[in-house]
Structure formats: structure tokens, C-alpha cells
């Protein structure tokens, strides 16, 4: 049966035929739901303008699988669209959402012959595993029998071995103690404004002591230490400062307002500041290597 329908009726019937709700149509076409309703009700006054009306009609028709050119022509002519209205259209066509689709393989129960290759491969793998385990067990070397009837001899030998081990351990401890390297503080890089020093063979706590000469006023900052983030000023009233480096830290950066008139020692070992000839700010980078022993 042939019928004449408006553009909106054709669009809406096609959307319903495809089983799409307004939200799903919005997601499919990227057209706002508000405009989809306007198109389906032929309410073109609700749309921004003629350009957008044609653009949305074309986009919506193409997404629904309709003839977009025919839709645009009907709009330009202000006429309806002649369509064949089948009574059994809902029975003939049924849109199934991707989430509701079921593959034929999932609906049908597979015969047992389908699983024969998988069962065969599993059996072969199991046989190989059993063979490997058996080979390992059969080729494992026998544990030598260390039991002897001469218990007294075994006990004496064991005692002698323990005594020898104890003496060896004492000698190694004594040797290790006697060969511990001496603490060192050495300048590895130096400019007039910055130096890098290697601190070696020192154990925590590592204390960096600052001492300012009389009449000096020196600002000191130090990272990875107990010195406050804002630093501290050394003056005649308080011309010394002990900065303890954080346990386990491998470096610390010392910032100075000036190095003139300042003395620095690290766990009692002096740090050579002679390269810092500038009267302005300077920086000292300490690279820390904990206690080591020599062989």
C-alpha cells in the first residue's frame, strides 16, 4: 500500500524500525536529542537555520540508511514522501543491538569430536611432563653415606674443624678491623664559586661543622640535613653551626653567602675551601661514600 508521509514520519518510523531509542539515535548520529525530536515532528522552527536543517536531515537520513538526497529534495519542495507502507514491516525487519547478538557458535552445542585435538595435545603435553620428571628422578646423583662407625673420630674431626673455623673468623675480623680505610675529604672539582668534594669512609652520623671568623657574617644553607630550610646566619654572637647529614643520604649541597672567613670540617676532617676566592655566593656539593674496607 502506497502512502504519502512527512519527512519527520519517515525518519521516526525508520528509527523505530531499527529499534533505536532517542538516546541511541543521538549517540549514532551525533545530533542532539532535542534536534532529533524536532526533525521527527517536522518542527523546523526549533532548529538554528536552513543550513543546519539540511545538514541534520542529510546526516540523520544517512545514519538511518535512508536516501538522503530524496529527503533533502522533499524538504526543498515542501512536499511529503511517497512510501510503500507494508503491514508486516515489523515482522520482516528486526534490528538487533550488538549487545544482544549471539553468534551461532554460542547457541549450538559443539559435538565431542570438536574437542579431540585439544584432548590429544593435552595428553601429549602431560606425557612429556611425566617423562621429564621421571628422567630427573632417575638421573639424580645418590647422596653419599657420611655415617661412620668411628663416632669418636668423627666427633674429634668436627671439633677440630670448628676450632679452625673460629680461629679463621677471628683472623678475618682482626684483619678487617685493621685494614679499614681512613676517613677522607677530597676536592674533586673546583671553580672560584663552586667545589665538589668526595667524602669517603665515614659512618653515620656525619657532622659538618661550620665556624665563622670574628667579625664575619655568613649565611649557610644545607640540604639533606638538620639545618632549617631557610638556612642560618653565622655572626660573632653565634659563629658556629653543626649540620648533621641525614642518615643514608648520598649527597648534600651547601650554599654559602660567602666563603671568606669560613672554616668547614666533616667529622673532624677539614674541607679545603681555598678555591672559593669569590666574595659572593658559592656552592659546595658533598658526594658521600660510606665506610669501606680494603682487601
PDB file of C-alpha atoms in Angstrom:
ATOM      1  CA  UNK A   1       0.000   0.000   0.000  1.00  0.00           C
ATOM      2  CA  UNK A   2       1.384   3.390  -1.079  1.00  0.00           C
ATOM      3  CA  UNK A   3       1.163   6.299   1.323  1.00  0.00           C
ATOM      4  CA  UNK A   4       2.414   9.889   1.479  1.00  0.00           C
ATOM      5  CA  UNK A   5       4.191  10.749   4.703  1.00  0.00           C
ATOM      6  CA  UNK A   6       6.032  13.757   6.059  1.00  0.00           C
ATOM      7  CA  UNK A   7       9.806  13.748   6.371  1.00  0.00           C
ATOM      8  CA  UNK A   8       9.509  13.529  10.135  1.00  0.00           C
ATOM      9  CA  UNK A   9       7.222  10.490   9.941  1.00  0.00           C
ATOM     10  CA  UNK A  10       9.647   8.695   7.598  1.00  0.00           C
ATOM     11  CA  UNK A  11      12.599   9.426   9.892  1.00  0.00           C
ATOM     12  CA  UNK A  12      10.776   8.380  13.065  1.00  0.00           C
ATOM     13  CA  UNK A  13       9.375   5.167  11.556  1.00  0.00           C
ATOM     14  CA  UNK A  14      12.819   4.194  10.274  1.00  0.00           C
ATOM     15  CA  UNK A  15      14.383   4.830  13.698  1.00  0.00           C
ATOM     16  CA  UNK A  16      11.718   2.707  15.411  1.00  0.00           C
ATOM     17  CA  UNK A  17      12.098   0.038  12.740  1.00  0.00           C
ATOM     18  CA  UNK A  18      15.808  -0.148  13.595  1.00  0.00           C
ATOM     19  CA  UNK A  19      14.960  -0.485  17.282  1.00  0.00           C
ATOM     20  CA  UNK A  20      16.730   2.734  18.271  1.00  0.00           C
ATOM     21  CA  UNK A  21      15.654   4.932  21.144  1.00  0.00           C
ATOM     22  CA  UNK A  22      16.237   8.688  21.076  1.00  0.00           C
ATOM     23  CA  UNK A  23      19.395   8.393  23.196  1.00  0.00           C
ATOM     24  CA  UNK A  24      20.774   5.669  20.932  1.00  0.00           C
ATOM     25  CA  UNK A  25      19.946   7.736  17.853  1.00  0.00           C
ATOM     26  CA  UNK A  26      21.725  10.706  19.418  1.00  0.00           C
ATOM     27  CA  UNK A  27      24.834   8.580  20.019  1.00  0.00           C
ATOM     28  CA  UNK A  28      24.678   7.106  16.489  1.00  0.00           C
ATOM     29  CA  UNK A  29      24.190  10.385  14.625  1.00  0.00           C
ATOM     30  CA  UNK A  30      25.972  12.828  16.983  1.00  0.00           C
ATOM     31  CA  UNK A  31      22.866  15.060  16.668  1.00  0.00           C
ATOM     32  CA  UNK A  32      21.384  16.413  19.873  1.00  0.00           C
ATOM     33  CA  UNK A  33      18.234  14.631  21.039  1.00  0.00           C
ATOM     34  CA  UNK A  34      16.423  18.000  21.020  1.00  0.00           C
ATOM     35  CA  UNK A  35      17.047  18.400  17.282  1.00  0.00           C
ATOM     36  CA  UNK A  36      16.177  14.759  16.519  1.00  0.00           C
ATOM     37  CA  UNK A  37      12.729  15.280  18.080  1.00  0.00           C
ATOM     38  CA  UNK A  38      12.320  18.488  16.033  1.00  0.00           C
ATOM     39  CA  UNK A  39      13.203  16.654  12.789  1.00  0.00           C
ATOM     40  CA  UNK A  40      10.820  13.784  13.534  1.00  0.00           C
ATOM     41  CA  UNK A  41       7.947  16.175  14.321  1.00  0.00           C
ATOM     42  CA  UNK A  42       8.708  18.439  11.298  1.00  0.00           C
ATOM     43  CA  UNK A  43       9.226  21.308  13.730  1.00  0.00           C
ATOM     44  CA  UNK A  44      11.898  23.134  11.727  1.00  0.00           C
ATOM     45  CA  UNK A  45      11.380  26.342  13.713  1.00  0.00           C
ATOM     46  CA  UNK A  46      13.211  24.678  16.618  1.00  0.00           C
ATOM     47  CA  UNK A  47      16.364  24.291  14.507  1.00  0.00           C
ATOM     48  CA  UNK A  48      19.058  27.015  14.129  1.00  0.00           C
ATOM     49  CA  UNK A  49      18.501  27.739  10.442  1.00  0.00           C
ATOM     50  CA  UNK A  50      18.057  26.383   6.924  1.00  0.00           C
ATOM     51  CA  UNK A  51      21.698  25.362   6.594  1.00  0.00           C
ATOM     52  CA  UNK A  52      21.588  23.307   9.798  1.00  0.00           C
ATOM     53  CA  UNK A  53      18.197  21.822   8.895  1.00  0.00           C
ATOM     54  CA  UNK A  54      19.542  20.381   5.647  1.00  0.00           C
ATOM     55  CA  UNK A  55      22.784  19.274   7.286  1.00  0.00           C
ATOM     56  CA  UNK A  56      20.934  17.455  10.085  1.00  0.00           C
ATOM     57  CA  UNK A  57      18.405  15.916   7.651  1.00  0.00           C
ATOM     58  CA  UNK A  58      21.230  14.595   5.450  1.00  0.00           C
ATOM     59  CA  UNK A  59      23.248  13.282   8.408  1.00  0.00           C
ATOM     60  CA  UNK A  60      20.225  11.685  10.112  1.00  0.00           C
ATOM     61  CA  UNK A  61      18.955  10.056   6.888  1.00  0.00           C
ATOM     62  CA  UNK A  62      22.365   8.606   6.025  1.00  0.00           C
ATOM     63  CA  UNK A  63      22.821   7.144   9.511  1.00  0.00           C
ATOM     64  CA  UNK A  64      19.367   5.520   9.321  1.00  0.00           C
ATOM     65  CA  UNK A  65      20.089   4.099   5.861  1.00  0.00           C
ATOM     66  CA  UNK A  66      17.594   6.323   4.014  1.00  0.00           C
ATOM     67  CA  UNK A  67      18.018   8.149   0.693  1.00  0.00           C
ATOM     68  CA  UNK A  68      19.392  11.484   1.909  1.00  0.00           C
ATOM     69  CA  UNK A  69      19.045  13.224  -1.473  1.00  0.00           C
ATOM     70  CA  UNK A  70      15.349  12.304  -1.635  1.00  0.00           C
ATOM     71  CA  UNK A  71      14.834  13.652   1.905  1.00  0.00           C
ATOM     72  CA  UNK A  72      16.541  16.979   1.057  1.00  0.00           C
ATOM     73  CA  UNK A  73      14.555  17.278  -2.197  1.00  0.00           C
ATOM     74  CA  UNK A  74      11.273  16.753  -0.328  1.00  0.00           C
ATOM     75  CA  UNK A  75      12.284  19.456   2.171  1.00  0.00           C
ATOM     76  CA  UNK A  76      13.214  21.944  -0.582  1.00  0.00           C
ATOM     77  CA  UNK A  77       9.916  21.308  -2.403  1.00  0.00           C
ATOM     78  CA  UNK A  78       7.883  21.334   0.822  1.00  0.00           C
ATOM     79  CA  UNK A  79       6.244  18.071  -0.087  1.00  0.00           C
ATOM     80  CA  UNK A  80       5.739  14.718   1.566  1.00  0.00           C
ATOM     81  CA  UNK A  81       7.433  11.483   0.604  1.00  0.00           C
ATOM     82  CA  UNK A  82       5.666   8.652  -1.161  1.00  0.00           C
ATOM     83  CA  UNK A  83       6.482   5.356   0.547  1.00  0.00           C
ATOM     84  CA  UNK A  84       5.231   1.808   0.387  1.00  0.00           C
ATOM     85  CA  UNK A  85       3.620   1.126   3.752  1.00  0.00           C
ATOM     86  CA  UNK A  86       3.835  -2.614   4.404  1.00  0.00           C
ATOM     87  CA  UNK A  87       1.663  -4.062   7.147  1.00  0.00           C
ATOM     88  CA  UNK A  88       4.194  -6.714   8.072  1.00  0.00           C
ATOM     89  CA  UNK A  89       7.233  -4.445   8.086  1.00  0.00           C
ATOM     90  CA  UNK A  90       7.831  -5.030  11.797  1.00  0.00           C
ATOM     91  CA  UNK A  91       7.802  -8.790  11.226  1.00  0.00           C
ATOM     92  CA  UNK A  92      10.009  -8.599   8.133  1.00  0.00           C
ATOM     93  CA  UNK A  93      12.732  -6.440   9.659  1.00  0.00           C
ATOM     94  CA  UNK A  94      14.053  -6.587  13.167  1.00  0.00           C
ATOM     95  CA  UNK A  95      17.124  -4.672  14.302  1.00  0.00           C
ATOM     96  CA  UNK A  96      19.206  -6.497  16.863  1.00  0.00           C
ATOM     97  CA  UNK A  97      21.543  -4.410  19.008  1.00  0.00           C
ATOM     98  CA  UNK A  98      25.215  -5.502  19.010  1.00  0.00           C
ATOM     99  CA  UNK A  99      24.991  -6.208  22.743  1.00  0.00           C
ATOM    100  CA  UNK A 100      22.070  -8.611  22.164  1.00  0.00           C
ATOM    101  CA  UNK A 101      23.591 -10.506  19.246  1.00  0.00           C
ATOM    102  CA  UNK A 102      24.526 -14.126  19.812  1.00  0.00           C
ATOM    103  CA  UNK A 103      26.895 -15.887  17.477  1.00  0.00           C
ATOM    104  CA  UNK A 104      25.675 -19.225  16.067  1.00  0.00           C
ATOM    105  CA  UNK A 105      28.657 -20.959  17.622  1.00  0.00           C
ATOM    106  CA  UNK A 106      27.473 -19.885  21.095  1.00  0.00           C
ATOM    107  CA  UNK A 107      23.926 -21.133  20.564  1.00  0.00           C
ATOM    108  CA  UNK A 108      24.829 -24.593  19.260  1.00  0.00           C
ATOM    109  CA  UNK A 109      26.451 -27.206  21.435  1.00  0.00           C
ATOM    110  CA  UNK A 110      29.633 -28.443  19.790  1.00  0.00           C
ATOM    111  CA  UNK A 111      29.981 -32.214  19.213  1.00  0.00           C
ATOM    112  CA  UNK A 112      32.576 -34.136  21.210  1.00  0.00           C
ATOM    113  CA  UNK A 113      34.679 -34.620  18.072  1.00  0.00           C
ATOM    114  CA  UNK A 114      35.410 -30.880  18.175  1.00  0.00           C
ATOM    115  CA  UNK A 115      37.439 -31.329  21.354  1.00  0.00           C
ATOM    116  CA  UNK A 116      39.528 -34.309  20.139  1.00  0.00           C
ATOM    117  CA  UNK A 117      42.548 -32.172  19.001  1.00  0.00           C
ATOM    118  CA  UNK A 118      42.601 -30.288  22.294  1.00  0.00           C
ATOM    119  CA  UNK A 119      42.412 -33.502  24.309  1.00  0.00           C
ATOM    120  CA  UNK A 120      45.184 -35.059  22.209  1.00  0.00           C
ATOM    121  CA  UNK A 121      47.516 -32.086  22.647  1.00  0.00           C
ATOM    122  CA  UNK A 122      46.868 -32.025  26.398  1.00  0.00           C
ATOM    123  CA  UNK A 123      47.663 -35.739  26.645  1.00  0.00           C
ATOM    124  CA  UNK A 124      50.934 -35.313  24.723  1.00  0.00           C
ATOM    125  CA  UNK A 125      51.945 -32.391  26.947  1.00  0.00           C
ATOM    126  CA  UNK A 126      51.175 -34.439  30.059  1.00  0.00           C
ATOM    127  CA  UNK A 127      53.260 -37.378  28.782  1.00  0.00           C
ATOM    128  CA  UNK A 128      56.206 -35.074  28.068  1.00  0.00           C
ATOM    129  CA  UNK A 129      55.966 -33.588  31.570  1.00  0.00           C
ATOM    130  CA  UNK A 130      55.873 -37.055  33.163  1.00  0.00           C
ATOM    131  CA  UNK A 131      58.896 -38.102  31.076  1.00  0.00           C
ATOM    132  CA  UNK A 132      60.922 -35.086  32.140  1.00  0.00           C
ATOM    133  CA  UNK A 133      60.113 -35.599  35.832  1.00  0.00           C
ATOM    134  CA  UNK A 134      60.985 -39.309  35.592  1.00  0.00           C
ATOM    135  CA  UNK A 135      64.312 -38.554  33.882  1.00  0.00           C
ATOM    136  CA  UNK A 136      65.249 -36.034  36.568  1.00  0.00           C
ATOM    137  CA  UNK A 137      64.433 -38.501  39.357  1.00  0.00           C
ATOM    138  CA  UNK A 138      66.325 -41.401  37.743  1.00  0.00           C
ATOM    139  CA  UNK A 139      69.427 -39.322  36.989  1.00  0.00           C
ATOM    140  CA  UNK A 140      69.631 -37.642  40.398  1.00  0.00           C
ATOM    141  CA  UNK A 141      73.029 -38.443  41.997  1.00  0.00           C
ATOM    142  CA  UNK A 142      72.971 -40.558  45.098  1.00  0.00           C
ATOM    143  CA  UNK A 143      73.627 -38.861  48.412  1.00  0.00           C
ATOM    144  CA  UNK A 144      76.928 -40.151  49.775  1.00  0.00           C
ATOM    145  CA  UNK A 145      76.697 -42.011  53.053  1.00  0.00           C
ATOM    146  CA  UNK A 146      78.532 -39.889  55.560  1.00  0.00           C
ATOM    147  CA  UNK A 147      77.694 -42.142  58.518  1.00  0.00           C
ATOM    148  CA  UNK A 148      80.743 -43.840  60.006  1.00  0.00           C
ATOM    149  CA  UNK A 149      81.055 -46.342  62.762  1.00  0.00           C
ATOM    150  CA  UNK A 150      84.006 -44.465  64.170  1.00  0.00           C
ATOM    151  CA  UNK A 151      81.963 -41.923  66.105  1.00  0.00           C
ATOM    152  CA  UNK A 152      84.881 -40.780  68.219  1.00  0.00           C
ATOM    153  CA  UNK A 153      86.965 -39.956  65.133  1.00  0.00           C
ATOM    154  CA  UNK A 154      84.049 -38.060  63.533  1.00  0.00           C
ATOM    155  CA  UNK A 155      83.419 -36.083  66.718  1.00  0.00           C
ATOM    156  CA  UNK A 156      87.118 -35.195  67.058  1.00  0.00           C
ATOM    157  CA  UNK A 157      87.326 -34.082  63.431  1.00  0.00           C
ATOM    158  CA  UNK A 158      84.221 -31.959  63.835  1.00  0.00           C
ATOM    159  CA  UNK A 159      85.627 -30.287  66.954  1.00  0.00           C
ATOM    160  CA  UNK A 160      88.907 -29.551  65.208  1.00  0.00           C
ATOM    161  CA  UNK A 161      87.075 -28.093  62.224  1.00  0.00           C
ATOM    162  CA  UNK A 162      85.021 -25.808  64.475  1.00  0.00           C
ATOM    163  CA  UNK A 163      88.137 -24.596  66.278  1.00  0.00           C
ATOM    164  CA  UNK A 164      89.859 -23.898  62.974  1.00  0.00           C
ATOM    165  CA  UNK A 165      86.794 -22.013  61.680  1.00  0.00           C
ATOM    166  CA  UNK A 166      86.687 -19.935  64.863  1.00  0.00           C
ATOM    167  CA  UNK A 167      90.355 -19.014  64.531  1.00  0.00           C
ATOM    168  CA  UNK A 168      89.889 -18.133  60.872  1.00  0.00           C
ATOM    169  CA  UNK A 169      86.912 -15.912  61.686  1.00  0.00           C
ATOM    170  CA  UNK A 170      88.904 -14.118  64.408  1.00  0.00           C
ATOM    171  CA  UNK A 171      91.793 -13.525  61.999  1.00  0.00           C
ATOM    172  CA  UNK A 172      89.396 -12.206  59.332  1.00  0.00           C
ATOM    173  CA  UNK A 173      87.711  -9.881  61.864  1.00  0.00           C
ATOM    174  CA  UNK A 174      91.037  -8.616  63.097  1.00  0.00           C
ATOM    175  CA  UNK A 175      92.278  -8.170  59.532  1.00  0.00           C
ATOM    176  CA  UNK A 176      89.101  -6.344  58.517  1.00  0.00           C
ATOM    177  CA  UNK A 177      89.352  -4.021  61.510  1.00  0.00           C
ATOM    178  CA  UNK A 178      92.991  -3.295  60.864  1.00  0.00           C
ATOM    179  CA  UNK A 179      92.502  -2.600  57.146  1.00  0.00           C
ATOM    180  CA  UNK A 180      89.531  -0.209  57.451  1.00  0.00           C
ATOM    181  CA  UNK A 181      90.263   2.792  55.249  1.00  0.00           C
ATOM    182  CA  UNK A 182      90.794   6.148  56.942  1.00  0.00           C
ATOM    183  CA  UNK A 183      88.141   8.896  56.506  1.00  0.00           C
ATOM    184  CA  UNK A 184      88.974  11.321  53.701  1.00  0.00           C
ATOM    185  CA  UNK A 185      87.551  14.587  52.366  1.00  0.00           C
ATOM    186  CA  UNK A 186      88.967  15.463  48.945  1.00  0.00           C
ATOM    187  CA  UNK A 187      88.046  18.187  46.438  1.00  0.00           C
ATOM    188  CA  UNK A 188      87.363  16.611  43.017  1.00  0.00           C
ATOM    189  CA  UNK A 189      86.201  19.695  41.088  1.00  0.00           C
ATOM    190  CA  UNK A 190      86.687  23.375  41.848  1.00  0.00           C
ATOM    191  CA  UNK A 191      85.958  26.836  40.465  1.00  0.00           C
ATOM    192  CA  UNK A 192      86.044  30.217  42.151  1.00  0.00           C
ATOM    193  CA  UNK A 193      82.342  29.886  43.043  1.00  0.00           C
ATOM    194  CA  UNK A 194      81.753  26.143  43.434  1.00  0.00           C
ATOM    195  CA  UNK A 195      83.551  22.986  44.506  1.00  0.00           C
ATOM    196  CA  UNK A 196      82.654  19.307  44.586  1.00  0.00           C
ATOM    197  CA  UNK A 197      84.134  17.188  47.390  1.00  0.00           C
ATOM    198  CA  UNK A 198      84.209  13.408  47.855  1.00  0.00           C
ATOM    199  CA  UNK A 199      83.547  12.298  51.456  1.00  0.00           C
ATOM    200  CA  UNK A 200      84.779   8.704  51.849  1.00  0.00           C
ATOM    201  CA  UNK A 201      84.997   6.033  54.540  1.00  0.00           C
ATOM    202  CA  UNK A 202      82.747   7.770  57.075  1.00  0.00           C
ATOM    203  CA  UNK A 203      79.928   6.259  59.098  1.00  0.00           C
ATOM    204  CA  UNK A 204      76.708   7.924  60.213  1.00  0.00           C
ATOM    205  CA  UNK A 205      76.220  10.304  61.855  1.00  0.00           C
ATOM    206  CA  UNK A 206      78.226  12.562  59.516  1.00  0.00           C
ATOM    207  CA  UNK A 207      78.514  16.053  61.038  1.00  0.00           C
ATOM    208  CA  UNK A 208      79.533  19.101  59.012  1.00  0.00           C
ATOM    209  CA  UNK A 209      80.866  21.816  61.369  1.00  0.00           C
ATOM    210  CA  UNK A 210      80.919  25.482  60.251  1.00  0.00           C
ATOM    211  CA  UNK A 211      82.990  28.141  62.041  1.00  0.00           C
ATOM    212  CA  UNK A 212      82.998  31.824  61.066  1.00  0.00           C
ATOM    213  CA  UNK A 213      85.934  34.113  61.849  1.00  0.00           C
ATOM    214  CA  UNK A 214      85.428  37.069  64.170  1.00  0.00           C
ATOM    215  CA  UNK A 215      83.676  39.996  62.503  1.00  0.00           C
ATOM    216  CA  UNK A 216      82.238  37.776  59.746  1.00  0.00           C
ATOM    217  CA  UNK A 217      78.573  37.490  58.830  1.00  0.00           C
ATOM    218  CA  UNK A 218      77.918  34.377  56.694  1.00  0.00           C
ATOM    219  CA  UNK A 219      74.623  32.806  55.633  1.00  0.00           C
ATOM    220  CA  UNK A 220      74.707  28.976  55.477  1.00  0.00           C
ATOM    221  CA  UNK A 221      72.137  26.660  53.839  1.00  0.00           C
ATOM    222  CA  UNK A 222      72.410  22.845  53.655  1.00  0.00           C
ATOM    223  CA  UNK A 223      70.230  20.144  52.050  1.00  0.00           C
ATOM    224  CA  UNK A 224      69.666  16.611  53.407  1.00  0.00           C
ATOM    225  CA  UNK A 225      70.486  17.753  56.935  1.00  0.00           C
ATOM    226  CA  UNK A 226      69.001  19.091  60.137  1.00  0.00           C
ATOM    227  CA  UNK A 227      69.708  22.689  59.060  1.00  0.00           C
ATOM    228  CA  UNK A 228      66.405  24.535  58.590  1.00  0.00           C
ATOM    229  CA  UNK A 229      65.166  25.147  55.052  1.00  0.00           C
ATOM    230  CA  UNK A 230      65.703  28.885  55.487  1.00  0.00           C
ATOM    231  CA  UNK A 231      69.370  28.375  56.462  1.00  0.00           C
ATOM    232  CA  UNK A 232      71.227  30.083  59.322  1.00  0.00           C
ATOM    233  CA  UNK A 233      73.383  33.185  59.657  1.00  0.00           C
ATOM    234  CA  UNK A 234      76.737  32.911  61.480  1.00  0.00           C
ATOM    235  CA  UNK A 235      77.768  36.083  63.339  1.00  0.00           C
ATOM    236  CA  UNK A 236      80.006  36.962  66.256  1.00  0.00           C
ATOM    237  CA  UNK A 237      77.147  36.061  68.612  1.00  0.00           C
ATOM    238  CA  UNK A 238      76.680  32.605  67.117  1.00  0.00           C
ATOM    239  CA  UNK A 239      79.625  31.859  64.849  1.00  0.00           C
ATOM    240  CA  UNK A 240      79.415  28.028  64.814  1.00  0.00           C
ATOM    241  CA  UNK A 241      76.938  25.550  63.364  1.00  0.00           C
ATOM    242  CA  UNK A 242      76.845  21.736  63.285  1.00  0.00           C
ATOM    243  CA  UNK A 243      74.840  20.300  60.395  1.00  0.00           C
ATOM    244  CA  UNK A 244      74.140  16.535  60.644  1.00  0.00           C
ATOM    245  CA  UNK A 245      73.623  14.865  57.257  1.00  0.00           C
ATOM    246  CA  UNK A 246      70.509  12.689  57.028  1.00  0.00           C
ATOM    247  CA  UNK A 247      71.312   9.017  57.688  1.00  0.00           C
ATOM    248  CA  UNK A 248      71.833   7.149  54.428  1.00  0.00           C
ATOM    249  CA  UNK A 249      71.922  10.298  52.247  1.00  0.00           C
ATOM    250  CA  UNK A 250      74.492  10.072  49.450  1.00  0.00           C
ATOM    251  CA  UNK A 251      74.834  13.806  48.816  1.00  0.00           C
ATOM    252  CA  UNK A 252      74.343  17.218  50.364  1.00  0.00           C
ATOM    253  CA  UNK A 253      74.546  20.691  48.827  1.00  0.00           C
ATOM    254  CA  UNK A 254      75.909  23.551  50.956  1.00  0.00           C
ATOM    255  CA  UNK A 255      75.068  27.114  49.886  1.00  0.00           C
ATOM    256  CA  UNK A 256      77.098  29.986  51.311  1.00  0.00           C
ATOM    257  CA  UNK A 257      76.573  33.735  51.263  1.00  0.00           C
ATOM    258  CA  UNK A 258      80.386  33.901  51.129  1.00  0.00           C
ATOM    259  CA  UNK A 259      83.246  31.526  51.887  1.00  0.00           C
ATOM    260  CA  UNK A 260      85.553  34.267  53.181  1.00  0.00           C
ATOM    261  CA  UNK A 261      86.362  33.767  56.855  1.00  0.00           C
ATOM    262  CA  UNK A 262      84.656  30.345  56.998  1.00  0.00           C
ATOM    263  CA  UNK A 263      86.116  27.014  58.140  1.00  0.00           C
ATOM    264  CA  UNK A 264      84.414  23.651  57.477  1.00  0.00           C
ATOM    265  CA  UNK A 265      85.233  20.232  58.931  1.00  0.00           C
ATOM    266  CA  UNK A 266      83.450  16.922  58.278  1.00  0.00           C
ATOM    267  CA  UNK A 267      83.614  14.550  61.265  1.00  0.00           C
ATOM    268  CA  UNK A 268      86.739  16.450  62.254  1.00  0.00           C
ATOM    269  CA  UNK A 269      88.388  16.274  58.809  1.00  0.00           C
ATOM    270  CA  UNK A 270      88.902  19.759  57.264  1.00  0.00           C
ATOM    271  CA  UNK A 271      87.480  20.663  53.848  1.00  0.00           C
ATOM    272  CA  UNK A 272      89.789  22.722  51.597  1.00  0.00           C
ATOM    273  CA  UNK A 273      87.979  25.969  50.682  1.00  0.00           C
ATOM    274  CA  UNK A 274      90.972  27.746  49.122  1.00  0.00           C
ATOM    275  CA  UNK A 275      89.487  27.529  45.590  1.00  0.00           C
ATOM    276  CA  UNK A 276      86.450  29.638  46.609  1.00  0.00           C
ATOM    277  CA  UNK A 277      88.033  33.054  46.057  1.00  0.00           C
ATOM    278  CA  UNK A 278      84.798  34.879  45.259  1.00  0.00           C
ATOM    279  CA  UNK A 279      83.437  37.270  47.840  1.00  0.00           C
ATOM    280  CA  UNK A 280      79.891  36.494  46.769  1.00  0.00           C
ATOM    281  CA  UNK A 281      77.710  33.406  46.993  1.00  0.00           C
ATOM    282  CA  UNK A 282      79.262  29.979  46.478  1.00  0.00           C
ATOM    283  CA  UNK A 283      78.165  26.340  46.493  1.00  0.00           C
ATOM    284  CA  UNK A 284      79.707  23.120  47.845  1.00  0.00           C
ATOM    285  CA  UNK A 285      78.465  19.688  46.709  1.00  0.00           C
ATOM    286  CA  UNK A 286      79.318  16.794  49.016  1.00  0.00           C
ATOM    287  CA  UNK A 287      79.286  13.300  47.487  1.00  0.00           C
ATOM    288  CA  UNK A 288      79.172  10.772  50.322  1.00  0.00           C
ATOM    289  CA  UNK A 289      80.621   7.249  50.250  1.00  0.00           C
ATOM    290  CA  UNK A 290      80.071   5.259  53.459  1.00  0.00           C
ATOM    291  CA  UNK A 291      82.802   3.222  55.237  1.00  0.00           C
ATOM    292  CA  UNK A 292      84.640   0.717  53.037  1.00  0.00           C
ATOM    293  CA  UNK A 293      87.427  -1.762  53.756  1.00  0.00           C
ATOM    294  CA  UNK A 294      90.430  -2.765  51.690  1.00  0.00           C
ATOM    295  CA  UNK A 295      91.309  -6.427  50.948  1.00  0.00           C
TER     296      UNK A 295
END
